[in-house]
Amino acid sequence: MANHDPIRVGVLFSKTGVTALIEQSQLSGTMLAISEINSAGGIDGREVVPVYYDPQSNPALHSVLAERLVLTDKVNVIFGCYMSSTRKTVLPVVEKWNRLLFYPTLYEGFEFSNNVIYTGAAPNQNSVQLADFMTTNFGSRMYIVGSNYIYPYESNRTMTELVLQRNGEKVGERYVALGATQEEFDPIIADIKKKKPSFIFSTVVGNSTQYLYKAYAEAGLNAKEMPIASLTTSEAEIREMGAELAAGHYTAAPYFQSLDNEVNAAVLASYRKLLGTDDVTTNMCWEAAYFQVHLYANAFRASGSDEIEALLPHLLGSEFLAPQGRVRIDPTTHHTCLYPRVGRANAKGQFTIVREAKRAVHPDPYLVTYSLGDWTARIDALDV
Ligand code: ACM
């Protein structure tokens, strides 16, 4: 007899707290993929049922809810986490119970777990390209502003090394609380005005991102001369702050909503249909959250189970034609081959892509060989 039981999967993205905005887009990407899979007959006729909890952007709560998903809801996989501080608390849970976490967020690298699949960019897929782009086009005096937790500290350390390698210098490094308001940014912007860096590298995350750009604009700084470069300011944050504040600033990511290809157009159409509106906003974290569910479903179809021993052999090395291009899970690192791109925010709240790799870049989370092959074939459409 065929098994018609629903397949329960855990979903942990925050609807509340400091990173609710970007995490809700990850939740939407996850739900879009689940809806597509179920509309097409599920996984071998079995419906995929998300078991969702709101971890409230709270690291400790992530761990409690991950354990509840495993022990009470009996899921084998969890799709979840934005901040690295939250991933770090879910990691021991999936390792202890031998379950699998799919993590759809760019992060600082320097991690491997057999119980995690990493589908966001590692530093060799965004930081290396951003450092190259900014120092080439604007100069090499960098001022860093970040949120006060693990990802910004580690990402800033890597970015500093990359800029120093190019004979550049770090002229400032400041941190603000998660959830910071504009008052915390104003003195930093005043210091930036004094130090006159070539560019500002921001690892500010979440709902306070808007206040950095606001403080910058109100101080009369000019993005043509001293732009903000980021790995985390996406279309979601821009929608919140308004296109005008972000215009002219840069972000490096494997996916932008503005990508002009058939797969992106089809997935955006599917998303518009699901939400019942043409007015949708997507971003790199939404896209990773979307394609990782399809990678999971395809591996399940091949293995007949989502228990980790059954799933991993089919997941590792598997490919999917995603909106950013054909992605592949690297069996050695559990990270994903992705397409580095640099975008400049435009007047529509979207990104104009100013440079991109034509081929997927292999993940190198420990930055062992990152200088090789990062911009294999590139488009230089820069007119800053
Ligand atoms: C992050 O904390 N990995 C954005």
Short mmCIF file of N, CA and C and ligand atoms in Angstrom, two decimals, residues 19 22 81-87 103 105-109 121 149-152 155 203-206 231-232 285, ligand 1:
data_model
loop_
_atom_site.label_atom_id
_atom_site.label_comp_id
_atom_site.label_asym_id
_atom_site.label_seq_id
_atom_site.Cartn_x
_atom_site.Cartn_y
_atom_site.Cartn_z
N THR A 19 14.67 40.94 13.69
CA THR A 19 14.88 40.57 12.28
C THR A 19 13.60 40.01 11.64
N ILE A 22 13.02 40.59 7.50
CA ILE A 22 13.73 39.73 6.54
C ILE A 22 13.32 38.26 6.74
N CYS A 81 16.19 29.91 10.59
CA CYS A 81 17.24 30.77 11.13
C CYS A 81 17.71 31.85 10.16
N TYR A 82 17.85 33.04 10.69
CA TYR A 82 18.48 34.15 9.97
C TYR A 82 19.79 34.51 10.68
N MET A 83 19.70 35.08 11.86
CA MET A 83 20.93 35.49 12.54
C MET A 83 21.79 34.28 12.90
N SER A 84 23.11 34.46 12.75
CA SER A 84 24.04 33.38 13.10
C SER A 84 23.92 32.99 14.57
N SER A 85 23.57 33.95 15.41
CA SER A 85 23.40 33.66 16.83
C SER A 85 22.26 32.67 17.04
N THR A 86 21.30 32.65 16.15
CA THR A 86 20.18 31.70 16.28
C THR A 86 20.57 30.34 15.71
N ARG A 87 21.32 30.37 14.60
CA ARG A 87 21.79 29.09 14.04
C ARG A 87 22.67 28.35 15.05
N TYR A 103 19.62 26.02 6.20
CA TYR A 103 19.86 27.40 6.64
C TYR A 103 20.01 28.33 5.42
N THR A 105 20.64 31.59 4.70
CA THR A 105 21.09 32.95 5.00
C THR A 105 22.59 33.07 4.74
N LEU A 106 22.99 34.19 4.14
CA LEU A 106 24.42 34.50 4.06
C LEU A 106 24.96 34.52 5.49
N TYR A 107 26.22 34.11 5.66
CA TYR A 107 26.76 34.14 7.02
C TYR A 107 28.27 34.25 6.96
N GLU A 108 28.92 34.20 8.13
CA GLU A 108 30.35 34.50 8.25
C GLU A 108 31.27 33.36 7.83
N GLY A 109 30.72 32.16 7.58
CA GLY A 109 31.57 31.02 7.21
C GLY A 109 32.24 30.41 8.42
N ALA A 121 25.07 32.63 0.99
CA ALA A 121 26.45 32.85 0.56
C ALA A 121 27.45 32.72 1.71
N TYR A 149 26.61 41.42 17.32
CA TYR A 149 26.50 39.96 17.56
C TYR A 149 27.48 39.25 16.65
N ILE A 150 27.49 37.95 16.67
CA ILE A 150 28.59 37.18 16.06
C ILE A 150 28.79 37.43 14.56
N TYR A 151 27.72 37.45 13.78
CA TYR A 151 27.92 37.57 12.33
C TYR A 151 28.68 38.84 11.94
N PRO A 152 28.26 40.03 12.42
CA PRO A 152 29.01 41.23 12.02
C PRO A 152 30.47 41.19 12.46
N SER A 155 32.22 38.64 10.05
CA SER A 155 32.19 39.11 8.67
C SER A 155 33.11 40.33 8.51
N THR A 203 27.42 45.90 8.27
CA THR A 203 26.89 44.58 8.63
C THR A 203 25.78 44.78 9.67
N VAL A 204 25.08 45.89 9.52
CA VAL A 204 23.89 46.13 10.33
C VAL A 204 22.79 45.23 9.78
N VAL A 205 22.06 44.56 10.67
CA VAL A 205 20.98 43.68 10.21
C VAL A 205 19.65 44.12 10.81
N GLY A 206 18.59 43.65 10.15
CA GLY A 206 17.27 43.75 10.73
C GLY A 206 16.60 45.10 10.60
N LEU A 231 26.20 43.38 2.79
CA LEU A 231 25.85 42.01 2.39
C LEU A 231 24.44 41.68 2.86
N THR A 232 23.84 42.59 3.65
CA THR A 232 22.56 42.28 4.29
C THR A 232 21.42 43.24 3.93
N CYS A 285 17.52 36.14 0.61
CA CYS A 285 17.15 35.20 1.66
C CYS A 285 15.83 34.49 1.33
C1 ACM B 1 23.62 36.45 9.71
O1 ACM B 1 23.58 36.65 10.95
N1 ACM B 1 24.12 35.32 9.24
C2 ACM B 1 23.12 37.45 8.79
#
